[in-house]
Amino acid sequence: MFEGQPLPRIVESSEFDRVVWSSPWPSHPDVLVQFDLTPETRLRWTLLAHTPAPDQQAVE
């Protein structure tokens, strides 16, 4: 996270394969970030947004 930004909170999780964070972007509070964890310990994340998603620069 960037200095001065609030840390996201865990909105939802399952014990072995998924964690959903609240938005790490104060300007886009409705966005969620979902982390999918596979048994091979690969990590995939998905940006879930009902509103226009943050621009690419904000995500990086």
PDB file of C-alpha atoms in Angstrom:
ATOM      1  CA  MET A   1       0.000   0.000   0.000  1.00  0.00           C
ATOM      2  CA  PHE A   2       1.002   3.587  -0.451  1.00  0.00           C
ATOM      3  CA  GLU A   3       2.043   5.692   2.517  1.00  0.00           C
ATOM      4  CA  GLY A   4      -0.888   7.541   4.034  1.00  0.00           C
ATOM      5  CA  GLN A   5      -3.546   5.287   2.508  1.00  0.00           C
ATOM      6  CA  PRO A   6      -5.754   3.207   4.790  1.00  0.00           C
ATOM      7  CA  LEU A   7      -5.121  -0.512   4.763  1.00  0.00           C
ATOM      8  CA  PRO A   8      -7.858  -2.617   3.170  1.00  0.00           C
ATOM      9  CA  ARG A   9      -9.889  -4.863   5.445  1.00  0.00           C
ATOM     10  CA  ILE A  10     -10.874  -8.473   4.858  1.00  0.00           C
ATOM     11  CA  VAL A  11     -14.474  -8.457   3.649  1.00  0.00           C
ATOM     12  CA  GLU A  12     -14.843 -12.182   3.037  1.00  0.00           C
ATOM     13  CA  SER A  13     -12.670 -15.283   3.048  1.00  0.00           C
ATOM     14  CA  SER A  14     -12.739 -19.029   2.820  1.00  0.00           C
ATOM     15  CA  GLU A  15     -10.259 -21.048   4.800  1.00  0.00           C
ATOM     16  CA  PHE A  16      -8.199 -22.417   1.939  1.00  0.00           C
ATOM     17  CA  ASP A  17      -8.768 -20.670  -1.351  1.00  0.00           C
ATOM     18  CA  ARG A  18     -10.091 -17.100  -1.298  1.00  0.00           C
ATOM     19  CA  VAL A  19      -9.735 -13.722   0.403  1.00  0.00           C
ATOM     20  CA  VAL A  20     -11.642 -10.561  -0.549  1.00  0.00           C
ATOM     21  CA  TRP A  21     -10.285  -7.135   0.472  1.00  0.00           C
ATOM     22  CA  SER A  22     -12.105  -3.849   0.698  1.00  0.00           C
ATOM     23  CA  SER A  23     -10.907  -1.184  -1.696  1.00  0.00           C
ATOM     24  CA  PRO A  24      -7.331   0.027  -1.236  1.00  0.00           C
ATOM     25  CA  TRP A  25      -8.298   3.187  -3.174  1.00  0.00           C
ATOM     26  CA  PRO A  26     -10.149   5.854  -1.133  1.00  0.00           C
ATOM     27  CA  SER A  27     -11.460   7.412  -4.359  1.00  0.00           C
ATOM     28  CA  HIS A  28     -13.114   4.072  -5.311  1.00  0.00           C
ATOM     29  CA  PRO A  29     -14.631   2.716  -2.070  1.00  0.00           C
ATOM     30  CA  ASP A  30     -17.004   0.281  -3.842  1.00  0.00           C
ATOM     31  CA  VAL A  31     -14.191  -1.695  -5.491  1.00  0.00           C
ATOM     32  CA  LEU A  32     -13.204  -5.081  -4.035  1.00  0.00           C
ATOM     33  CA  VAL A  33     -10.023  -7.073  -4.664  1.00  0.00           C
ATOM     34  CA  GLN A  34     -10.435 -10.851  -4.657  1.00  0.00           C
ATOM     35  CA  PHE A  35      -7.414 -13.125  -4.188  1.00  0.00           C
ATOM     36  CA  ASP A  36      -7.822 -16.721  -5.380  1.00  0.00           C
ATOM     37  CA  LEU A  37      -5.295 -19.180  -3.966  1.00  0.00           C
ATOM     38  CA  THR A  38      -4.737 -22.497  -5.717  1.00  0.00           C
ATOM     39  CA  PRO A  39      -3.331 -25.645  -4.101  1.00  0.00           C
ATOM     40  CA  GLU A  40      -0.081 -25.082  -6.007  1.00  0.00           C
ATOM     41  CA  THR A  41       0.209 -21.752  -4.093  1.00  0.00           C
ATOM     42  CA  ARG A  42      -0.407 -19.690  -7.200  1.00  0.00           C
ATOM     43  CA  LEU A  43      -2.061 -16.392  -6.542  1.00  0.00           C
ATOM     44  CA  ARG A  44      -4.598 -14.764  -8.830  1.00  0.00           C
ATOM     45  CA  TRP A  45      -6.330 -11.511  -8.024  1.00  0.00           C
ATOM     46  CA  THR A  46      -9.466 -10.041  -9.537  1.00  0.00           C
ATOM     47  CA  LEU A  47     -10.706  -6.468  -9.344  1.00  0.00           C
ATOM     48  CA  LEU A  48     -14.462  -6.474  -8.687  1.00  0.00           C
ATOM     49  CA  ALA A  49     -16.165  -3.142  -9.447  1.00  0.00           C
ATOM     50  CA  HIS A  50     -19.793  -2.116  -9.984  1.00  0.00           C
ATOM     51  CA  THR A  51     -18.683   1.429 -10.732  1.00  0.00           C
ATOM     52  CA  PRO A  52     -16.081   2.464 -13.289  1.00  0.00           C
ATOM     53  CA  ALA A  53     -12.814   0.814 -12.320  1.00  0.00           C
ATOM     54  CA  PRO A  54      -9.826   2.901 -11.264  1.00  0.00           C
ATOM     55  CA  ASP A  55      -7.571   3.912 -14.124  1.00  0.00           C
ATOM     56  CA  GLN A  56      -4.468   1.829 -14.821  1.00  0.00           C
ATOM     57  CA  GLN A  57      -2.156   4.354 -13.141  1.00  0.00           C
ATOM     58  CA  ALA A  58      -4.147   4.162  -9.880  1.00  0.00           C
ATOM     59  CA  VAL A  59      -3.988   0.358  -9.878  1.00  0.00           C
ATOM     60  CA  GLU A  60      -0.229   0.222 -10.379  1.00  0.00           C
TER      61      GLU A  60
END
